[in-house]
Amino acid sequence: MTAELSYVHPSPESPWTTYLSQVDRVLPYLGELSRWADTLKRPKRALIVDIPIELDNGTIAHFEGYRVQHNLSRGPGKGGVRYHPDVTLEEVMALSAWMSIKNAAVNLPYGGAKGGIRVDPKQLSIKELERMTRRYTSEIGIIIGPQQDIPAPDVNTNPQIMAWMMDTYSMNTGATATGVVTGKPIHLGGSLGRVKATGRGVFVTGREAARRMGLDLNGARVAVQGTGNVGGSAMELFAQAGAKIVAAQDHTGAIYNAHGLDMAALLPWLKQHGGVAGFPGGERLGNEEFWDTDCEIMIPAALEGQITADRARRLKAKLVLEGANGPTLPSADDILADRGVLVVPDVICNAGGVTVSYFEWVQDFSSFFWTEDEINLRLDKIMVGALKRIWDVADQHRITLRTATFAVACERILEARRERGLYP
């Protein structure tokens, strides 16, 4: 008899509850592997650390940090680190579990992991941010490593933070270990194409889904929530393909332009102002109104839990591309399926980032680096192949793409678990 985990108390709409319900939906398709299914419902290892640092004004501040390794059956852990005031153990557990699914869905030789610190990084100076990052890296250093667990950027983290993490780990182990993190600056072993890789993956899967639906991208109206690394790159690529970005929303507000926002003006504006608010090329839109936008494609690329049941009923899009992790609640999933809205789930849609992270890791080990064109071609090939396999399973069982992605991924994870057996 397997007891519930004593250290989490998930609410009905928490990320961990969402993940567990997604696993439950896939059990009927796992056959005899379902006897191992509880492996998927509990993380292998969860580390909570205290991060004390001296602030610039001389006071001592303490931050709460996490690193969760959900499943390592298929290889070392892989997953980002986020800095956000709302980070919790439960959220990091869900994100690490989605990484297990994502890595298996695109058949990368990784397990799933994730990390985070409960902090608003905008409140810290650059030196305070560096001290916090280095202390966090030292605290989780006992479980990370190029062959153990490889962190990467996520919400509010970037190549500079990865450089500090790599340097701290290297100093602590006495040798330069470029492969301990991915998403690094290029001259420290980073990969070309990594910055835009997640957004590119959203575009590639969106392009394939549109082709299957008979939706012409040229002139298609797109609404994007989240204008950071993922949403910004996806907007740019869809616009290059002839689509019109009619609405964009982020933490600063929402804007709308029925004729399409001017990307040549919007992208520099985002870089300079940190959000869409005040952009002269679009009219202001209420944050809730954003979800009523007339569009063919909706891209939620911000945080989890954004498409609620109410928003799912109002959504006008025919195609939802999940650039964020866990943006659609299970109740909303059912409504979208009933309405005939196609959802390309996060665990395949935004897997471009981890795929190019894998390329970076491989390049670091061989000290041989590829061109950006080579990387984009390899990314395209892997994403298209993975989506085709998932679509075949969806058609075979007449299930949603999300359940099909979980079916493919969980089968690979549990097959690896079964073949490895239990030790001791």
GROMACS .gro file of C-alpha atoms in nm:
model
  424
    1MET     CA    1   0.000   0.000   0.000
    2THR     CA    2   0.149   0.338  -0.103
    3ALA     CA    3   0.074   0.625   0.134
    4GLU     CA    4   0.031   0.987   0.023
    5LEU     CA    5   0.334   1.212   0.061
    6SER     CA    6   0.329   1.365   0.409
    7TYR     CA    7   0.530   1.675   0.321
    8VAL     CA    8   0.296   1.831   0.061
    9HIS     CA    9  -0.064   1.945   0.098
   10PRO     CA   10  -0.167   2.036  -0.256
   11SER     CA   11  -0.467   2.256  -0.323
   12PRO     CA   12  -0.710   2.150  -0.601
   13GLU     CA   13  -0.547   2.385  -0.853
   14SER     CA   14  -0.182   2.353  -0.748
   15PRO     CA   15   0.083   2.248  -1.006
   16TRP     CA   16   0.145   1.919  -0.822
   17THR     CA   17  -0.228   1.832  -0.825
   18THR     CA   18  -0.236   1.914  -1.199
   19TYR     CA   19   0.060   1.685  -1.262
   20LEU     CA   20  -0.089   1.396  -1.057
   21SER     CA   21  -0.418   1.418  -1.248
   22GLN     CA   22  -0.224   1.406  -1.577
   23VAL     CA   23  -0.050   1.087  -1.462
   24ASP     CA   24  -0.381   0.929  -1.355
   25ARG     CA   25  -0.523   0.990  -1.703
   26VAL     CA   26  -0.242   0.797  -1.868
   27LEU     CA   27  -0.258   0.482  -1.648
   28PRO     CA   28  -0.504   0.294  -1.876
   29TYR     CA   29  -0.251   0.313  -2.161
   30LEU     CA   30   0.052   0.177  -1.972
   31GLY     CA   31  -0.041  -0.193  -1.968
   32GLU     CA   32   0.167  -0.402  -1.730
   33LEU     CA   33   0.403  -0.107  -1.669
   34SER     CA   34   0.125   0.052  -1.461
   35ARG     CA   35   0.242  -0.154  -1.161
   36TRP     CA   36   0.542   0.084  -1.151
   37ALA     CA   37   0.325   0.397  -1.187
   38ASP     CA   38   0.366   0.517  -0.827
   39THR     CA   39   0.729   0.584  -0.920
   40LEU     CA   40   0.593   0.880  -1.117
   41LYS     CA   41   0.396   1.018  -0.822
   42ARG     CA   42   0.686   1.081  -0.585
   43PRO     CA   43   1.018   1.259  -0.640
   44LYS     CA   44   1.334   1.057  -0.593
   45ARG     CA   45   1.499   1.334  -0.392
   46ALA     CA   46   1.396   1.678  -0.264
   47LEU     CA   47   1.655   1.910  -0.109
   48ILE     CA   48   1.554   2.224   0.084
   49VAL     CA   49   1.838   2.462   0.165
   50ASP     CA   50   1.884   2.784   0.362
   51ILE     CA   51   2.071   3.056   0.172
   52PRO     CA   52   2.214   3.323   0.405
   53ILE     CA   53   2.388   3.620   0.241
   54GLU     CA   54   2.520   3.956   0.355
   55LEU     CA   55   2.328   4.237   0.185
   56ASP     CA   56   2.503   4.553   0.061
   57ASN     CA   57   2.381   4.742   0.370
   58GLY     CA   58   2.555   4.493   0.602
   59THR     CA   59   2.245   4.304   0.722
   60ILE     CA   60   2.207   3.927   0.684
   61ALA     CA   61   1.918   3.797   0.475
   62HIS     CA   62   1.799   3.435   0.448
   63PHE     CA   63   1.635   3.283   0.139
   64GLU     CA   64   1.468   2.946   0.093
   65GLY     CA   65   1.607   2.732  -0.190
   66TYR     CA   66   1.512   2.398  -0.345
   67ARG     CA   67   1.646   2.134  -0.581
   68VAL     CA   68   1.418   1.842  -0.662
   69GLN     CA   69   1.519   1.536  -0.865
   70HIS     CA   70   1.199   1.367  -0.972
   71ASN     CA   71   1.325   1.065  -1.165
   72LEU     CA   72   1.675   0.961  -1.272
   73SER     CA   73   1.593   0.626  -1.436
   74ARG     CA   74   1.687   0.743  -1.787
   75GLY     CA   75   1.993   0.953  -1.702
   76PRO     CA   76   2.113   1.251  -1.497
   77GLY     CA   77   1.861   1.511  -1.380
   78LYS     CA   78   1.797   1.806  -1.611
   79GLY     CA   79   1.592   2.115  -1.541
   80GLY     CA   80   1.601   2.486  -1.477
   81VAL     CA   81   1.637   2.709  -1.173
   82ARG     CA   82   1.382   2.987  -1.116
   83TYR     CA   83   1.403   3.293  -0.891
   84HIS     CA   84   1.051   3.401  -0.794
   85PRO     CA   85   0.882   3.516  -0.470
   86ASP     CA   86   0.609   3.249  -0.509
   87VAL     CA   87   0.840   2.947  -0.552
   88THR     CA   88   0.738   2.655  -0.326
   89LEU     CA   89   0.857   2.297  -0.280
   90GLU     CA   90   0.532   2.176  -0.436
   91GLU     CA   91   0.575   2.391  -0.746
   92VAL     CA   92   0.937   2.276  -0.791
   93MET     CA   93   0.825   1.913  -0.751
   94ALA     CA   94   0.568   1.956  -1.029
   95LEU     CA   95   0.818   2.133  -1.254
   96SER     CA   96   1.076   1.857  -1.199
   97ALA     CA   97   0.813   1.591  -1.280
   98TRP     CA   98   0.718   1.773  -1.601
   99MET     CA   99   1.089   1.773  -1.690
  100SER     CA  100   1.094   1.393  -1.653
  101ILE     CA  101   0.802   1.371  -1.895
  102LYS     CA  102   0.947   1.631  -2.133
  103ASN     CA  103   1.291   1.469  -2.156
  104ALA     CA  104   1.136   1.127  -2.219
  105ALA     CA  105   0.887   1.268  -2.473
  106VAL     CA  106   1.170   1.395  -2.697
  107ASN     CA  107   1.381   1.088  -2.603
  108LEU     CA  108   1.672   1.275  -2.443
  109PRO     CA  109   1.894   1.066  -2.210
  110TYR     CA  110   1.790   1.262  -1.900
  111GLY     CA  111   1.571   1.237  -1.596
  112GLY     CA  112   1.375   1.533  -1.460
  113ALA     CA  113   1.490   1.789  -1.203
  114LYS     CA  114   1.415   2.151  -1.111
  115GLY     CA  115   1.537   2.415  -0.869
  116GLY     CA  116   1.427   2.748  -0.730
  117ILE     CA  117   1.475   3.022  -0.473
  118ARG     CA  118   1.191   3.214  -0.305
  119VAL     CA  119   1.308   3.564  -0.390
  120ASP     CA  120   1.214   3.868  -0.594
  121PRO     CA  121   1.545   3.917  -0.778
  122LYS     CA  122   1.446   4.272  -0.877
  123GLN     CA  123   1.490   4.368  -0.510
  124LEU     CA  124   1.857   4.261  -0.510
  125SER     CA  125   2.164   4.443  -0.642
  126ILE     CA  126   2.381   4.260  -0.895
  127LYS     CA  127   2.638   4.176  -0.624
  128GLU     CA  128   2.365   4.046  -0.387
  129LEU     CA  129   2.228   3.833  -0.673
  130GLU     CA  130   2.575   3.690  -0.733
  131ARG     CA  131   2.629   3.612  -0.362
  132MET     CA  132   2.288   3.440  -0.339
  133THR     CA  133   2.350   3.237  -0.656
  134ARG     CA  134   2.693   3.123  -0.541
  135ARG     CA  135   2.570   3.026  -0.194
  136TYR     CA  136   2.273   2.836  -0.344
  137THR     CA  137   2.507   2.652  -0.582
  138SER     CA  138   2.736   2.555  -0.293
  139GLU     CA  139   2.437   2.428  -0.092
  140ILE     CA  140   2.298   2.210  -0.374
  141GLY     CA  141   2.649   2.114  -0.490
  142ILE     CA  142   2.617   1.781  -0.308
  143ILE     CA  143   2.358   1.658  -0.561
  144ILE     CA  144   2.441   1.837  -0.890
  145GLY     CA  145   2.716   1.763  -1.141
  146PRO     CA  146   2.773   1.701  -1.515
  147GLN     CA  147   2.675   1.333  -1.470
  148GLN     CA  148   2.431   1.379  -1.179
  149ASP     CA  149   2.205   1.679  -1.237
  150ILE     CA  150   2.250   1.969  -1.478
  151PRO     CA  151   2.068   2.299  -1.397
  152ALA     CA  152   1.969   2.557  -1.662
  153PRO     CA  153   1.797   2.899  -1.679
  154ASP     CA  154   1.425   2.936  -1.606
  155VAL     CA  155   1.205   3.223  -1.484
  156ASN     CA  156   1.423   3.525  -1.383
  157THR     CA  157   1.753   3.343  -1.441
  158ASN     CA  158   1.989   3.394  -1.735
  159PRO     CA  159   2.333   3.311  -1.882
  160GLN     CA  160   2.512   3.530  -1.626
  161ILE     CA  161   2.354   3.337  -1.337
  162MET     CA  162   2.454   3.009  -1.508
  163ALA     CA  163   2.812   3.143  -1.537
  164TRP     CA  164   2.821   3.207  -1.160
  165MET     CA  165   2.679   2.860  -1.092
  166MET     CA  166   2.936   2.695  -1.320
  167ASP     CA  167   3.223   2.893  -1.166
  168THR     CA  168   3.114   2.816  -0.807
  169TYR     CA  169   3.078   2.442  -0.875
  170SER     CA  170   3.415   2.442  -1.056
  171MET     CA  171   3.591   2.622  -0.768
  172ASN     CA  172   3.440   2.381  -0.516
  173THR     CA  173   3.548   2.072  -0.714
  174GLY     CA  174   3.889   2.207  -0.822
  175ALA     CA  175   3.840   2.173  -1.198
  176THR     CA  176   3.652   2.371  -1.463
  177ALA     CA  177   3.326   2.181  -1.520
  178THR     CA  178   3.150   2.353  -1.809
  179GLY     CA  179   2.898   2.067  -1.834
  180VAL     CA  180   2.746   2.125  -1.487
  181VAL     CA  181   2.495   2.379  -1.622
  182THR     CA  182   2.354   2.470  -1.964
  183GLY     CA  183   2.234   2.805  -2.093
  184LYS     CA  184   2.578   2.953  -2.025
  185PRO     CA  185   2.738   3.246  -2.211
  186ILE     CA  186   2.886   3.134  -2.546
  187HIS     CA  187   3.252   3.187  -2.445
  188LEU     CA  188   3.207   2.968  -2.133
  189GLY     CA  189   3.087   2.665  -2.330
  190GLY     CA  190   2.737   2.786  -2.409
  191SER     CA  191   2.565   2.679  -2.729
  192LEU     CA  192   2.462   2.891  -3.023
  193GLY     CA  193   2.083   2.890  -3.062
  194ARG     CA  194   2.016   2.821  -2.692
  195VAL     CA  195   1.860   3.159  -2.607
  196LYS     CA  196   1.583   3.128  -2.868
  197ALA     CA  197   1.555   2.747  -2.852
  198THR     CA  198   1.240   2.722  -2.636
  199GLY     CA  199   1.055   2.978  -2.847
  200ARG     CA  200   1.178   2.805  -3.163
  201GLY     CA  201   1.039   2.473  -3.033
  202VAL     CA  202   0.701   2.642  -2.975
  203PHE     CA  203   0.712   2.767  -3.336
  204VAL     CA  204   0.816   2.429  -3.484
  205THR     CA  205   0.542   2.235  -3.302
  206GLY     CA  206   0.293   2.512  -3.385
  207ARG     CA  207   0.389   2.499  -3.751
  208GLU     CA  208   0.339   2.119  -3.761
  209ALA     CA  209   0.007   2.139  -3.573
  210ALA     CA  210  -0.121   2.415  -3.805
  211ARG     CA  211  -0.024   2.206  -4.110
  212ARG     CA  212  -0.219   1.907  -3.977
  213MET     CA  213  -0.522   2.127  -3.903
  214GLY     CA  214  -0.512   2.294  -4.243
  215LEU     CA  215  -0.448   2.633  -4.079
  216ASP     CA  216  -0.243   2.871  -4.294
  217LEU     CA  217   0.013   3.053  -4.078
  218ASN     CA  218   0.029   3.335  -4.331
  219GLY     CA  219  -0.218   3.590  -4.191
  220ALA     CA  220  -0.310   3.376  -3.887
  221ARG     CA  221  -0.381   3.589  -3.578
  222VAL     CA  222  -0.170   3.505  -3.272
  223ALA     CA  223  -0.208   3.616  -2.907
  224VAL     CA  224   0.089   3.568  -2.674
  225GLN     CA  225   0.091   3.574  -2.294
  226GLY     CA  226   0.442   3.632  -2.160
  227THR     CA  227   0.691   3.837  -2.363
  228GLY     CA  228   1.013   3.707  -2.209
  229ASN     CA  229   1.263   3.472  -2.367
  230VAL     CA  230   1.003   3.213  -2.478
  231GLY     CA  231   0.712   3.435  -2.580
  232GLY     CA  232   0.936   3.697  -2.740
  233SER     CA  233   1.122   3.441  -2.957
  234ALA     CA  234   0.796   3.267  -3.055
  235MET     CA  235   0.636   3.601  -3.153
  236GLU     CA  236   0.934   3.686  -3.371
  237LEU     CA  237   0.933   3.349  -3.551
  238PHE     CA  238   0.557   3.345  -3.609
  239ALA     CA  239   0.572   3.700  -3.746
  240GLN     CA  240   0.854   3.595  -3.982
  241ALA     CA  241   0.625   3.314  -4.105
  242GLY     CA  242   0.359   3.570  -4.198
  243ALA     CA  243   0.138   3.545  -3.888
  244LYS     CA  244  -0.004   3.859  -3.722
  245ILE     CA  245   0.069   3.903  -3.350
  246VAL     CA  246  -0.255   4.080  -3.256
  247ALA     CA  247  -0.223   4.076  -2.873
  248ALA     CA  248   0.050   4.044  -2.612
  249GLN     CA  249   0.029   4.035  -2.234
  250ASP     CA  250   0.291   4.028  -1.960
  251HIS     CA  251   0.332   4.139  -1.597
  252THR     CA  252   0.314   4.506  -1.706
  253GLY     CA  253  -0.021   4.480  -1.888
  254ALA     CA  254  -0.173   4.383  -2.224
  255ILE     CA  255  -0.184   4.545  -2.569
  256TYR     CA  256  -0.384   4.482  -2.887
  257ASN     CA  257  -0.359   4.572  -3.255
  258ALA     CA  258  -0.606   4.412  -3.499
  259HIS     CA  259  -0.361   4.466  -3.789
  260GLY     CA  260  -0.074   4.300  -3.602
  261LEU     CA  261   0.183   4.449  -3.364
  262ASP     CA  262   0.499   4.575  -3.534
  263MET     CA  263   0.767   4.328  -3.423
  264ALA     CA  264   1.051   4.549  -3.550
  265ALA     CA  265   0.938   4.812  -3.297
  266LEU     CA  266   0.801   4.588  -3.018
  267LEU     CA  267   1.107   4.365  -2.962
  268PRO     CA  268   1.347   4.658  -2.896
  269TRP     CA  269   1.075   4.817  -2.676
  270LEU     CA  270   1.057   4.499  -2.464
  271LYS     CA  271   1.434   4.497  -2.424
  272GLN     CA  272   1.440   4.862  -2.320
  273HIS     CA  273   1.125   4.880  -2.101
  274GLY     CA  274   1.095   4.521  -1.972
  275GLY     CA  275   0.731   4.482  -2.079
  276VAL     CA  276   0.457   4.581  -2.323
  277ALA     CA  277   0.309   4.864  -2.110
  278GLY     CA  278   0.311   5.196  -2.291
  279PHE     CA  279   0.404   5.053  -2.632
  280PRO     CA  280   0.274   5.313  -2.879
  281GLY     CA  281   0.190   5.061  -3.153
  282GLY     CA  282  -0.101   4.897  -2.970
  283GLU     CA  283  -0.408   4.992  -2.769
  284ARG     CA  284  -0.426   4.902  -2.402
  285LEU     CA  285  -0.624   4.590  -2.316
  286GLY     CA  286  -0.754   4.475  -1.976
  287ASN     CA  287  -0.571   4.169  -1.844
  288GLU     CA  288  -0.893   3.965  -1.844
  289GLU     CA  289  -0.998   4.101  -2.184
  290PHE     CA  290  -0.680   3.951  -2.329
  291TRP     CA  291  -0.837   3.604  -2.306
  292ASP     CA  292  -1.129   3.718  -2.526
  293THR     CA  293  -0.899   3.819  -2.814
  294ASP     CA  294  -1.010   3.715  -3.163
  295CYS     CA  295  -0.727   3.487  -3.275
  296GLU     CA  296  -0.649   3.151  -3.433
  297ILE     CA  297  -0.349   3.071  -3.209
  298MET     CA  298  -0.304   3.137  -2.835
  299ILE     CA  299   0.042   3.099  -2.680
  300PRO     CA  300   0.048   3.101  -2.297
  301ALA     CA  301   0.421   3.151  -2.229
  302ALA     CA  302   0.424   3.291  -1.875
  303LEU     CA  303   0.353   3.095  -1.554
  304GLU     CA  304   0.147   2.786  -1.468
  305GLY     CA  305  -0.230   2.778  -1.405
  306GLN     CA  306  -0.325   3.059  -1.649
  307ILE     CA  307  -0.598   2.890  -1.857
  308THR     CA  308  -0.876   2.831  -1.605
  309ALA     CA  309  -1.212   2.668  -1.681
  310ASP     CA  310  -1.372   3.012  -1.723
  311ARG     CA  311  -1.103   3.133  -1.966
  312ALA     CA  312  -1.118   2.802  -2.156
  313ARG     CA  313  -1.488   2.860  -2.226
  314ARG     CA  314  -1.418   3.209  -2.364
  315LEU     CA  315  -1.104   3.134  -2.565
  316LYS     CA  316  -1.155   3.201  -2.938
  317ALA     CA  317  -0.837   3.030  -3.059
  318LYS     CA  318  -0.844   2.700  -3.251
  319LEU     CA  319  -0.489   2.612  -3.143
  320VAL     CA  320  -0.319   2.654  -2.802
  321LEU     CA  321   0.060   2.625  -2.789
  322GLU     CA  322   0.185   2.588  -2.431
  323GLY     CA  323   0.511   2.781  -2.413
  324ALA     CA  324   0.493   2.789  -2.030
  325ASN     CA  325   0.500   2.489  -1.798
  326GLY     CA  326   0.157   2.376  -1.677
  327PRO     CA  327  -0.040   2.679  -1.802
  328THR     CA  328  -0.370   2.487  -1.845
  329LEU     CA  329  -0.566   2.348  -1.548
  330PRO     CA  330  -0.710   1.994  -1.592
  331SER     CA  331  -1.069   2.126  -1.579
  332ALA     CA  332  -0.982   2.370  -1.859
  333ASP     CA  333  -0.820   2.088  -2.058
  334ASP     CA  334  -1.150   1.900  -2.069
  335ILE     CA  335  -1.342   2.210  -2.179
  336LEU     CA  336  -1.095   2.284  -2.459
  337ALA     CA  337  -1.112   1.919  -2.576
  338ASP     CA  338  -1.495   1.932  -2.578
  339ARG     CA  339  -1.485   2.256  -2.777
  340GLY     CA  340  -1.249   2.103  -3.036
  341VAL     CA  341  -0.958   2.334  -2.951
  342LEU     CA  342  -0.626   2.161  -3.021
  343VAL     CA  343  -0.374   2.195  -2.735
  344VAL     CA  344  -0.008   2.119  -2.802
  345PRO     CA  345   0.103   2.045  -2.442
  346ASP     CA  346   0.399   2.205  -2.266
  347VAL     CA  347   0.584   1.874  -2.232
  348ILE     CA  348   0.643   1.867  -2.608
  349CYS     CA  349   0.568   2.226  -2.716
  350ASN     CA  350   0.839   2.394  -2.505
  351ALA     CA  351   1.092   2.108  -2.519
  352GLY     CA  352   1.312   2.302  -2.763
  353GLY     CA  353   1.500   2.458  -2.471
  354VAL     CA  354   1.602   2.132  -2.309
  355THR     CA  355   1.684   1.982  -2.651
  356VAL     CA  356   1.939   2.255  -2.723
  357SER     CA  357   2.057   2.229  -2.361
  358TYR     CA  358   2.130   1.864  -2.444
  359PHE     CA  359   2.325   1.978  -2.752
  360GLU     CA  360   2.521   2.220  -2.528
  361TRP     CA  361   2.602   1.943  -2.278
  362VAL     CA  362   2.722   1.711  -2.557
  363GLN     CA  363   2.934   1.990  -2.710
  364ASP     CA  364   3.090   2.064  -2.368
  365PHE     CA  365   3.192   1.699  -2.321
  366SER     CA  366   3.349   1.676  -2.666
  367SER     CA  367   3.484   2.035  -2.670
  368PHE     CA  368   3.360   2.048  -3.030
  369PHE     CA  369   3.100   2.310  -3.116
  370TRP     CA  370   2.836   2.320  -3.391
  371THR     CA  371   2.714   2.612  -3.600
  372GLU     CA  372   2.377   2.775  -3.525
  373ASP     CA  373   2.235   2.640  -3.853
  374GLU     CA  374   2.336   2.285  -3.755
  375ILE     CA  375   2.173   2.330  -3.414
  376ASN     CA  376   1.847   2.467  -3.556
  377LEU     CA  377   1.829   2.184  -3.812
  378ARG     CA  378   1.888   1.918  -3.544
  379LEU     CA  379   1.631   2.083  -3.317
  380ASP     CA  380   1.373   2.088  -3.596
  381LYS     CA  381   1.435   1.721  -3.680
  382ILE     CA  382   1.406   1.603  -3.316
  383MET     CA  383   1.094   1.809  -3.241
  384VAL     CA  384   0.913   1.705  -3.561
  385GLY     CA  385   1.000   1.337  -3.506
  386ALA     CA  386   0.888   1.344  -3.141
  387LEU     CA  387   0.559   1.517  -3.228
  388LYS     CA  388   0.487   1.267  -3.508
  389ARG     CA  389   0.530   0.974  -3.266
  390ILE     CA  390   0.298   1.143  -3.013
  391TRP     CA  391   0.039   1.221  -3.280
  392ASP     CA  392   0.038   0.856  -3.392
  393VAL     CA  393  -0.039   0.747  -3.034
  394ALA     CA  394  -0.311   1.013  -3.003
  395ASP     CA  395  -0.476   0.893  -3.325
  396GLN     CA  396  -0.442   0.526  -3.228
  397HIS     CA  397  -0.614   0.565  -2.888
  398ARG     CA  398  -0.827   0.870  -2.980
  399ILE     CA  399  -0.687   1.069  -2.690
  400THR     CA  400  -0.562   1.428  -2.653
  401LEU     CA  401  -0.206   1.520  -2.743
  402ARG     CA  402  -0.134   1.575  -2.371
  403THR     CA  403  -0.241   1.225  -2.270
  404ALA     CA  404  -0.056   1.084  -2.573
  405THR     CA  405   0.265   1.271  -2.475
  406PHE     CA  406   0.237   1.133  -2.121
  407ALA     CA  407   0.171   0.782  -2.262
  408VAL     CA  408   0.488   0.792  -2.475
  409ALA     CA  409   0.701   0.948  -2.200
  410CYS     CA  410   0.573   0.741  -1.905
  411GLU     CA  411   0.624   0.420  -2.102
  412ARG     CA  412   0.988   0.514  -2.166
  413ILE     CA  413   1.049   0.615  -1.802
  414LEU     CA  414   0.882   0.306  -1.652
  415GLU     CA  415   1.045   0.071  -1.903
  416ALA     CA  416   1.383   0.209  -1.791
  417ARG     CA  417   1.279   0.170  -1.427
  418ARG     CA  418   1.167  -0.191  -1.484
  419GLU     CA  419   1.482  -0.287  -1.673
  420ARG     CA  420   1.708  -0.132  -1.408
  421GLY     CA  421   1.513  -0.303  -1.131
  422LEU     CA  422   1.516  -0.205  -0.764
  423TYR     CA  423   1.847  -0.174  -0.581
  424PRO     CA  424   1.923  -0.318  -0.335
   0.00000   0.00000   0.00000
